[in-house]
Coordinates of C-alpha atoms in Angstrom, one line a residue:
X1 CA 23.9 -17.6 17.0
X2 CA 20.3 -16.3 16.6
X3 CA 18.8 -17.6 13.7
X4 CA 16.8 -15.7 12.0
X5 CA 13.9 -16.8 9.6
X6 CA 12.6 -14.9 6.6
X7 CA 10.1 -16.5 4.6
X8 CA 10.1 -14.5 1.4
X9 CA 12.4 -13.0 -0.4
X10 CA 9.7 -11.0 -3.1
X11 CA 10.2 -7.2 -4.3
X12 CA 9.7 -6.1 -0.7
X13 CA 12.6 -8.0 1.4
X14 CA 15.6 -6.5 -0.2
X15 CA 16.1 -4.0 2.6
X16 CA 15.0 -6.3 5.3
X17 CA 17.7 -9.1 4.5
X18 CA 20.4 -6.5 4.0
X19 CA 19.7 -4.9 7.4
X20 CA 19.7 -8.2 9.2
X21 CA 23.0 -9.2 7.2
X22 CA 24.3 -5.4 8.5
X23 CA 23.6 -6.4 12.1
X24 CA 24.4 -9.9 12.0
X25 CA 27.9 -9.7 13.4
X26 CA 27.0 -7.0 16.6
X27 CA 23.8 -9.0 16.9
X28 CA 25.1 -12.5 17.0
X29 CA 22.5 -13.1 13.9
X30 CA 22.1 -16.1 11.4
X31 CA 19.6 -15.1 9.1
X32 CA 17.8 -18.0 6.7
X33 CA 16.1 -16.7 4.0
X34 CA 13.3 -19.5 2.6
X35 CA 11.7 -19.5 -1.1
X36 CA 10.7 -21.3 -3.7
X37 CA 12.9 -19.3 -5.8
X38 CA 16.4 -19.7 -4.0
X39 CA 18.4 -17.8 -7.1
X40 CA 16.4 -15.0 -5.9
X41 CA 17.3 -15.5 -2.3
X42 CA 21.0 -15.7 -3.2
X43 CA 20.8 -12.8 -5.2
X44 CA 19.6 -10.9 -2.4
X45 CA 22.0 -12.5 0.6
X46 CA 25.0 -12.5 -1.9
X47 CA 26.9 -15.6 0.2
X48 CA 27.1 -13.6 3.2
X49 CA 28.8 -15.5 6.0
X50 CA 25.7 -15.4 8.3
X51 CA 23.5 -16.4 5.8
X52 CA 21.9 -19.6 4.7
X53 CA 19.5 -19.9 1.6
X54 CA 17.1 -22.4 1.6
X55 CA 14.2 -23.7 -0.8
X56 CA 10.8 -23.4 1.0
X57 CA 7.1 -24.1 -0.1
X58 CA 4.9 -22.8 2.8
X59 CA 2.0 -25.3 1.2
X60 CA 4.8 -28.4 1.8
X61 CA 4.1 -28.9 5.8
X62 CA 7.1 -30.9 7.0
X63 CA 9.7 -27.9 5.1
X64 CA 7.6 -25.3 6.6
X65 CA 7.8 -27.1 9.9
X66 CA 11.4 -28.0 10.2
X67 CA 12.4 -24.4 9.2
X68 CA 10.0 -22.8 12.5
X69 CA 11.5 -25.0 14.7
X70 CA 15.2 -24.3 13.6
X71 CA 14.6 -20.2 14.3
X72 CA 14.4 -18.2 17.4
X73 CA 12.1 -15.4 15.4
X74 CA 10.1 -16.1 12.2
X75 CA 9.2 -13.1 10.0
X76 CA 6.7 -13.6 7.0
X77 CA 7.0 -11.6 4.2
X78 CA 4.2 -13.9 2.5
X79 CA 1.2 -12.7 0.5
X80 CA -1.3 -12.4 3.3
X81 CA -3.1 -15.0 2.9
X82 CA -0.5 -17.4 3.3
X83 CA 0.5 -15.8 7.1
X84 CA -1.6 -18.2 9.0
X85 CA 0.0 -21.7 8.1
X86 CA 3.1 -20.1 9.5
X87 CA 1.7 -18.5 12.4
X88 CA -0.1 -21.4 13.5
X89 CA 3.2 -23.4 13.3
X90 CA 5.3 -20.3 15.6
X91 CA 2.4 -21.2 18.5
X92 CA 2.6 -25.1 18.1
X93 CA 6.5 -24.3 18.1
X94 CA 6.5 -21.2 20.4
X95 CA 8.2 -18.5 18.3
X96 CA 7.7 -14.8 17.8
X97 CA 6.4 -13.8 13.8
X98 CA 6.1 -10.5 12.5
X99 CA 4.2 -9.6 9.2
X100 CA 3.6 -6.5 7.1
X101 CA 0.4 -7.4 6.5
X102 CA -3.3 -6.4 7.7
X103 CA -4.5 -8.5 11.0
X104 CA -7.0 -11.1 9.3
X105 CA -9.8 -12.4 11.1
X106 CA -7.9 -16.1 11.5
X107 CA -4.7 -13.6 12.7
X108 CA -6.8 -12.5 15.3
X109 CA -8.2 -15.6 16.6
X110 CA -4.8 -16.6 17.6
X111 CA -4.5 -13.4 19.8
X112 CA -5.4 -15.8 23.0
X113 CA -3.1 -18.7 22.4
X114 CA 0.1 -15.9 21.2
X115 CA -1.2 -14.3 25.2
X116 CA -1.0 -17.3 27.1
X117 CA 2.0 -18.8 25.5
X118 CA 3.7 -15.3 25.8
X119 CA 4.4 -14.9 22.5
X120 CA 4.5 -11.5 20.4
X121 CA 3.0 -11.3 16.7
X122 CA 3.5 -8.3 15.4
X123 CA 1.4 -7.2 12.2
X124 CA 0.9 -4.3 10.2
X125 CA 4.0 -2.9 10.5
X126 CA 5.0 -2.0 7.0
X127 CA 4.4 1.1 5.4
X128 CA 1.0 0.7 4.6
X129 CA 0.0 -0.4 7.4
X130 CA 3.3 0.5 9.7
X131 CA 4.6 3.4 9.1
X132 CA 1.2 5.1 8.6
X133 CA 0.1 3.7 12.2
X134 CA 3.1 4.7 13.9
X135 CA 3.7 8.3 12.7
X136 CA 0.1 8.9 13.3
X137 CA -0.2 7.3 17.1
X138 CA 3.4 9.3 17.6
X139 CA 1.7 12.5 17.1
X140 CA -2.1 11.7 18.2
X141 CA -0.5 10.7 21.6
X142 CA 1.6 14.2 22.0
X143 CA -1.7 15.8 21.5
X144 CA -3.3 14.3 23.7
X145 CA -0.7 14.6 26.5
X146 CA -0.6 18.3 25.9
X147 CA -4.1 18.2 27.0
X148 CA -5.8 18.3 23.2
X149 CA -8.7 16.6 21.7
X150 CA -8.6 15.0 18.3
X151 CA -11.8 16.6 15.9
X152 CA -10.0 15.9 12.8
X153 CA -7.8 13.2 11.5
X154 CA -7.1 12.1 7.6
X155 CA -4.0 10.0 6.5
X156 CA -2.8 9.0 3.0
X157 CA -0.5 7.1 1.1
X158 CA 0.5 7.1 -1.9
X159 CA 3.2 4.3 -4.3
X160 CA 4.6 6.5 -7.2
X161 CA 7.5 6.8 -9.8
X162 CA 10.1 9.7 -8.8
X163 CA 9.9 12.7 -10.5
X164 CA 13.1 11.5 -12.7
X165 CA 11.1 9.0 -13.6
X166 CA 8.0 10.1 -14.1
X167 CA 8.0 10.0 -17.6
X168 CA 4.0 9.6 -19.3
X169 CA 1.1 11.5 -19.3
X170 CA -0.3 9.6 -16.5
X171 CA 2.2 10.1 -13.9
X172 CA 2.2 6.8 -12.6
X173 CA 4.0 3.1 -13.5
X174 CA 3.3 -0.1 -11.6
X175 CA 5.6 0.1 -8.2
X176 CA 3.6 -2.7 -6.4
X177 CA 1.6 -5.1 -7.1
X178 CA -0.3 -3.9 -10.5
X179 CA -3.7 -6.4 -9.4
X180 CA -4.1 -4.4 -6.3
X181 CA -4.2 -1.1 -8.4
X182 CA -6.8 -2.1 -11.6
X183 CA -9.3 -3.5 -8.3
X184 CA -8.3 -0.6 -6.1
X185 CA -11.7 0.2 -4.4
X186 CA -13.8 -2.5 -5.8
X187 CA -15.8 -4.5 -2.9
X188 CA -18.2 -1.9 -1.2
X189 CA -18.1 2.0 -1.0
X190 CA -16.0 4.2 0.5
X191 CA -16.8 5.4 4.3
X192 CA -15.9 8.0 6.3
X193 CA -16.4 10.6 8.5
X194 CA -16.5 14.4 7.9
X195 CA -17.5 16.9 10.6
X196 CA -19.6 14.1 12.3
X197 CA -21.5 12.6 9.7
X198 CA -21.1 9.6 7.4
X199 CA -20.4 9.5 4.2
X200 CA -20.0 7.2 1.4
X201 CA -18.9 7.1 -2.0
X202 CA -19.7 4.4 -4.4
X203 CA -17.2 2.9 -6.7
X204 CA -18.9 4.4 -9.5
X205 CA -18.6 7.9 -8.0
X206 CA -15.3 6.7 -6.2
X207 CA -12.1 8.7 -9.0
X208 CA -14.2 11.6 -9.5
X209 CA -14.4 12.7 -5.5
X210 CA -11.0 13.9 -4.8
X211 CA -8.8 16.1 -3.2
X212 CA -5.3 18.3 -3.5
X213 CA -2.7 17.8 -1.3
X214 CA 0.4 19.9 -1.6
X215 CA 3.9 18.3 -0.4
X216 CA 6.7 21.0 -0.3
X217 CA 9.3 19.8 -3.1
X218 CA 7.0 17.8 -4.8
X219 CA 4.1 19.7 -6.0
X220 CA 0.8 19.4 -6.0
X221 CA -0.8 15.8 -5.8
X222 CA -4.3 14.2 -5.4
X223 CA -6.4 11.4 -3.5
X224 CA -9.2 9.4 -3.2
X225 CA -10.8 7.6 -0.6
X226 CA -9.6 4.3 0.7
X227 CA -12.8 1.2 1.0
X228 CA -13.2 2.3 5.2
X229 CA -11.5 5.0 6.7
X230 CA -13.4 4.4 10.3
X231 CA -11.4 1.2 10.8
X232 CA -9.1 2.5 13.1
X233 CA -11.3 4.5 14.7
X234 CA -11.1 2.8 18.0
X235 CA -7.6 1.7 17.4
X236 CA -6.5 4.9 17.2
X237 CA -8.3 6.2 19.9
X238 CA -10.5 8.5 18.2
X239 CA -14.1 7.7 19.4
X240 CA -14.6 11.7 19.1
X241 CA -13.5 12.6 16.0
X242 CA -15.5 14.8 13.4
X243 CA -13.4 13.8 10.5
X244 CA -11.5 10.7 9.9
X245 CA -11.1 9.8 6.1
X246 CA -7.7 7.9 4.5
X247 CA -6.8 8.1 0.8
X248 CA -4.5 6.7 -1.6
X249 CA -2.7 9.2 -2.8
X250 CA -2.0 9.7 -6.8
X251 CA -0.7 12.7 -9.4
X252 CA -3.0 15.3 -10.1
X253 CA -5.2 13.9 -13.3
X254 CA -4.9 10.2 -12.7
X255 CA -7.9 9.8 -10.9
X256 CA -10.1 11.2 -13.8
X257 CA -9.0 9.5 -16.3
X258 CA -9.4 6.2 -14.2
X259 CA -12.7 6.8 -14.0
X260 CA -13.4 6.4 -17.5
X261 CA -12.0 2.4 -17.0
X262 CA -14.0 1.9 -14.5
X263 CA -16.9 3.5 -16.1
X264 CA -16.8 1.2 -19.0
X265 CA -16.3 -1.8 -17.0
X266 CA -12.9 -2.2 -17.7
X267 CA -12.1 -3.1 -13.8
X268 CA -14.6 -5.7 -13.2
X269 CA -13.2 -9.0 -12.1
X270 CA -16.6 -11.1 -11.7
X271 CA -17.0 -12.2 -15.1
X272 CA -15.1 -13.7 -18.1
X273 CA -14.5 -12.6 -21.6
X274 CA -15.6 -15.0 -24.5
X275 CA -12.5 -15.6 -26.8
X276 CA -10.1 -13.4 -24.9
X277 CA -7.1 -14.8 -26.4
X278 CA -8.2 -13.7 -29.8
X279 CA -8.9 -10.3 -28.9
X280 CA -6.8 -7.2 -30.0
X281 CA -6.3 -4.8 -27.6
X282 CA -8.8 -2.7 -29.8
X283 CA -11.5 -5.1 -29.6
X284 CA -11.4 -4.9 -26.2
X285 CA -12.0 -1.9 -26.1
X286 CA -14.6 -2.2 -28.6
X287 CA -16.9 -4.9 -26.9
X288 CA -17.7 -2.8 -24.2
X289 CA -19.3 0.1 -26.7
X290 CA -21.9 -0.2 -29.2
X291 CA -22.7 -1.0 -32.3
X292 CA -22.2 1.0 -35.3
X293 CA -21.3 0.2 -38.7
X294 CA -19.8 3.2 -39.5
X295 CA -18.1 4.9 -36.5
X296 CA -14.6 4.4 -35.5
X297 CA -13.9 2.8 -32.4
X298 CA -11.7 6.0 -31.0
X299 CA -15.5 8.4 -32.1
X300 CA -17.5 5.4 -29.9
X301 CA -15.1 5.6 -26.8
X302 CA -15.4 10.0 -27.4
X303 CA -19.0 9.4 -27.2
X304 CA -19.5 7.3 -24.5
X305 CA -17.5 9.3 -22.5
X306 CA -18.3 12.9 -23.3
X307 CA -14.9 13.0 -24.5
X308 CA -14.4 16.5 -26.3
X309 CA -11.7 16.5 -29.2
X310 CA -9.4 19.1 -27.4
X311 CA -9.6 17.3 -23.9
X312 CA -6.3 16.5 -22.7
X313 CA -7.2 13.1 -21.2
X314 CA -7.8 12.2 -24.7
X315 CA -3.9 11.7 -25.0
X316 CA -3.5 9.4 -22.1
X317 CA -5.8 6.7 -23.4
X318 CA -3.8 7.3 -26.6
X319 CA -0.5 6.7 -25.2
X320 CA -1.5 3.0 -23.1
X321 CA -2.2 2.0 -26.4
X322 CA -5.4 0.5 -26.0
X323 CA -6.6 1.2 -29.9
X324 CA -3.8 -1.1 -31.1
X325 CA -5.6 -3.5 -33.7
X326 CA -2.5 -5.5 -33.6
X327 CA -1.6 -5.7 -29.7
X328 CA -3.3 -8.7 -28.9
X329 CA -4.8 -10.0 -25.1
X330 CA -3.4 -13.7 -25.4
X331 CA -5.2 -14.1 -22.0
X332 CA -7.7 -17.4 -22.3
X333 CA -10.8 -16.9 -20.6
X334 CA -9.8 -13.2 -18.9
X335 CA -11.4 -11.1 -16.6
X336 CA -11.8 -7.5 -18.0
X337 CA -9.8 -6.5 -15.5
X338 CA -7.2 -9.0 -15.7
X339 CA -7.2 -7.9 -19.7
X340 CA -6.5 -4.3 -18.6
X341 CA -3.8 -5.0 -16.2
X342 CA -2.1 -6.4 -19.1
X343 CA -2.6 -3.8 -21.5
X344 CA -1.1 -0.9 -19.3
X345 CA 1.5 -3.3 -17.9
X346 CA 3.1 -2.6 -21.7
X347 CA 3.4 0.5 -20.5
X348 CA 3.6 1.2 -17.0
X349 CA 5.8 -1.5 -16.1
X350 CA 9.2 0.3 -15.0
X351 CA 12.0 0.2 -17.1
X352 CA 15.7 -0.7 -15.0
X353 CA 16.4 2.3 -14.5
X354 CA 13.6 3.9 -13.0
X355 CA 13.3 4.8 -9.4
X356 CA 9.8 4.7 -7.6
X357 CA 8.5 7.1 -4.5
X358 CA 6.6 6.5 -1.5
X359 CA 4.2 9.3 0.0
X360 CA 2.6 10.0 2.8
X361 CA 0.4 13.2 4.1
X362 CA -1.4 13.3 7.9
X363 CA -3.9 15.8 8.5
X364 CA -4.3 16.2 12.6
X365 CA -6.9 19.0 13.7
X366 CA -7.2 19.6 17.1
X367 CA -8.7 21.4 20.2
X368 CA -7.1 22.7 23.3
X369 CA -7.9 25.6 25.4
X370 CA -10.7 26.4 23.4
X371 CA -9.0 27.3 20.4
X372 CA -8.5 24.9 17.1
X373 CA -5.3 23.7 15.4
X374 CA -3.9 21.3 12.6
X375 CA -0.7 19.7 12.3
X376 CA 0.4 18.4 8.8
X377 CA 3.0 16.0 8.7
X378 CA 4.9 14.5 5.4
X379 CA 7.2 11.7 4.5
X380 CA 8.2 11.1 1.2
X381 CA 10.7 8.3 0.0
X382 CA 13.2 7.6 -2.9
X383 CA 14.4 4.2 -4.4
X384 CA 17.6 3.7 -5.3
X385 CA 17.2 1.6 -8.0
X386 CA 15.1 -1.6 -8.8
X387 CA 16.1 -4.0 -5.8
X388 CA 16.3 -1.4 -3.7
X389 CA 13.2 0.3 -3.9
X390 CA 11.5 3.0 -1.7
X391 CA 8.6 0.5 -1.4
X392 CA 11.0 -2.4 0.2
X393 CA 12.5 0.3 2.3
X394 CA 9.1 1.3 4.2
X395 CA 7.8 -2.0 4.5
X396 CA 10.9 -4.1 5.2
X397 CA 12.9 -1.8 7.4
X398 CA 9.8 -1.4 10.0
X399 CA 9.2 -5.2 10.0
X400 CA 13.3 -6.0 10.4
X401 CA 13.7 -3.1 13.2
X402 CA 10.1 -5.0 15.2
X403 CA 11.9 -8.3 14.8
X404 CA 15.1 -7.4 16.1
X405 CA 13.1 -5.4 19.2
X406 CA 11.3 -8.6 19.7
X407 CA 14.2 -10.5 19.9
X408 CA 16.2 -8.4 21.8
X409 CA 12.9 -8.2 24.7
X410 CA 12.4 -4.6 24.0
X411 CA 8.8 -5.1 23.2
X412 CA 7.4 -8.2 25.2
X413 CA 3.7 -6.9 25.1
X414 CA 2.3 -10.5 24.4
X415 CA -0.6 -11.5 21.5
X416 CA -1.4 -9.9 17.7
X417 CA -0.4 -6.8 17.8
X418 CA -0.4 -3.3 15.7
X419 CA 2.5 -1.1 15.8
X420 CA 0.6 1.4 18.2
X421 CA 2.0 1.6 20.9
X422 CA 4.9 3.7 22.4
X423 CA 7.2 1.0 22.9
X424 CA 6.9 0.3 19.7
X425 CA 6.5 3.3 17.4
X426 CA 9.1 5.5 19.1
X427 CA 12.3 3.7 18.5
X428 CA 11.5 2.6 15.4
X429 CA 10.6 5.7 14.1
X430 CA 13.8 7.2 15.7
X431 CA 15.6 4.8 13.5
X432 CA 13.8 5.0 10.3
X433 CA 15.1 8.8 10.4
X434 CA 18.8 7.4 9.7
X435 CA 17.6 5.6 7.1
X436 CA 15.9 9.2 5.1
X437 CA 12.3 7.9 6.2
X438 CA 11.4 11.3 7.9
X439 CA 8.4 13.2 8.8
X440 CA 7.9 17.2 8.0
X441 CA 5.4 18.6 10.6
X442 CA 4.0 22.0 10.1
X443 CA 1.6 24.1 11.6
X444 CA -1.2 25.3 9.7
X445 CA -4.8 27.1 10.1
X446 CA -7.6 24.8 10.7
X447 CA -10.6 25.1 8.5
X448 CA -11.9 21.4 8.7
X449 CA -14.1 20.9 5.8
X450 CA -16.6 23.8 7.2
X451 CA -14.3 27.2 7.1
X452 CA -17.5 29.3 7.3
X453 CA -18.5 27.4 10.3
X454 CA -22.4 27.2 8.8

């Protein structure tokens, strides 16, 4: 049999394990699933016939090794940055890897060796990067072969509760990896492209410059702009285009109040908090507003912020709780952002029965024969429950469908690769439709960000 090796077996590989185990008999599969936690891995192969579970540290070399060596394809479904110990191991060991994950630069550097030992590493093909990449190329590409030229291009994406579950006054629980959303746009401002000239937005700026996007069935949603939108510029092959922006995409309102965490400091992650552990949840709040000795924490925050009395994002800071004098940090030597995570983890964690969404809006404006046009294309997603999410859907279907077209020599294109070509996208895209990941094109009128045309 083919044996199959999945390092990882986190929130996002529920999908991929069950698709392999689905396909294992036709496919003449034998799928190991490695992890430090093996319950989890058990849980999640369920003593299928054509599975083995297996405790793996990636960090212990001779475990790591022994397990490359054994498989005929390795797929990582590590953090990130834990990819390259692995990859480095499938060249020494000559094995094909796929990840979900962005192309680092050490990724990269091993494009040569992956070439000349005719080896296939496929990255980025999750949802986030993946699916993003591949619906987008599918439809630049038809554009172009009709004879158009690319002038506009936007994408966003968006993790969400369902709208059964979307149950506060923020519209939004934790569906991924709640660190990555309390630093979300941290680093360096946002920059883009819009009708030919650069733009930037810094973080301070970053939650109140956002736009609507309307998905039929859904309602009305907005987003703000990812760190760099121009870099998949080349890529993508759009050297031409006017506008190119990407945003993550969030329920109208969120962003806003955001803002007013991020305004306070409440995101930074460069600094440490005397005496965290001690802290209430209202002292928190308090240590980043002045002094008075006769105003109430909740008429400091109002303050500060411009905050009328009768303003409805008054109720969402309300309903995180962060006045609670008795909620307390327990967090030794926290970040403030670290401390926040925790505070609205009390209440955006989701509860067992809730069901998340994944979202995703392209924008495509376009010339040909001297007359302008725009394609919109959607794709929304539903979990079924908490193993089986939407999120582990879109990354780990893409990544198991590449690894079994690897396998199988249907993509043979040698080095570190992006799901952007045809031979990749097509099929899997085809496929993703019988598993409800579909994409809604519509024509609209193109009006670019300059309908006047000044």
């Amino acid at each position: 049999m083919r044996n199959i090796l999945v390092i990882g077996s986190g929130k996002s590989a529920s999908y991929l394990i069950k698709y392999l185990l689905d396909k294992s008999e036709t496919e003449n599969l034998h799928i190991t699933v490695g992890d430090l936690d093996k319950e989890n891995v058990l849980k999640l192969t369920n003593n299928h016939k054509n599975s083995t579970a297996i405790t793996l540290d990636v960090f212990n070399e001779k475990s790591r090794v022994d397990a490359v060596k054994a498989a005929d394809m390795v797929i990582s479904m590590l953090p990130a940055r834990f990819h390259i110990e692995v990859a480095k191991d499938c060249i020494t060991y000559n094995k094909n890897m796929v990840t979900a994950s962005y192309v680092s630069d050490e990724m990269q550097a091993l494009d040569a060796q992956a070439k000349e030992k005719g080896l296939v590493f496929m990255n980025e093909i999750g949802v986030d990067p993946g699916i993003d990449h591949m619906s987008a190329m599918q439809v630049i590409d038809r554009i172009k072969a009709e004879g158009g030229k690319l002038i506009l291009f936007e994408s966003f994406t968006g993790g969400l509760v369902a709208p059964e579950s979307d149950n506060n006054l923020w519209n939004y629980k934790f569906t991924w990896n709640p660190r990555n959303v309390v630093l979300a746009g941290q680093g360096s401002a946002a920059k883009f492209l819009q009708e030919g000239t650069y733009k930037y937005i810094p973080y301070n700026r970053l939650f109140r410059r956002t736009e609507f996007l309307e998905v039929d069935g859904f309602g009305r949603f907005e987003a703000y702009a990812n760190r760099d939108s121009l870099k998949y510029q080349d890529i993508y092959g759009l050297d031409d285009v006017k506008t190119l922006y990407r945003g993550t995409i969030r329920r109208v309102g969120f962003s806003r109040a955001w803002n007013v965490f991020a305004a306070l400091g409440m995101t930074d992650d460069s600094y440490t908090i005397d005496d965290s552990e001690n802290m209430s949840y209202r002292d928190f709040v308090n240590s980043f507003l002045p002094y008075s000795p006769t105003d109430s924490v909740e008429i400091k925050f109002r303050h500060a912020l411009k905050i009328d009395q009768d303003d409805i994002i008054w109720d969402k800071f309300e309903e995180v709780d962060i006045f609670s004098p008795t909620k307390m940090v327990n967090l030794e030597k926290a970040t403030p952002a670290q401390i926040l995570q925790k505070i609205l983890m009390d209440s955006w964690t989701l509860d067992p029965t809730d069901k998340d969404m994944i979202v995703m809006y392209h924008k495509f404006g376009y010339e040909l024969n001297d007359k302008k046009y725009q394609i919109d294309a959607t794709m929304v997603t539903l979990g079924e429950d908490q193993t089986y999410t939407a999120m582990a859907k879109t990354v780990g279907l893409p990544v198991a469908m590449a690894a079994m077209a690897i396998l199988n020599k249907k993509i043979t294109t040698p080095g570190v690769l992006r799901p952007i070509n045809k031979e990749v996208y097509q099929p899997i895209l085809e496929e993703l439709e019988n598993y409800g990941v579909i994409f809604k094109e519509k024509k609209v009128p193109y009006l670019g960000y300059n309908p006047l045309h000044v």
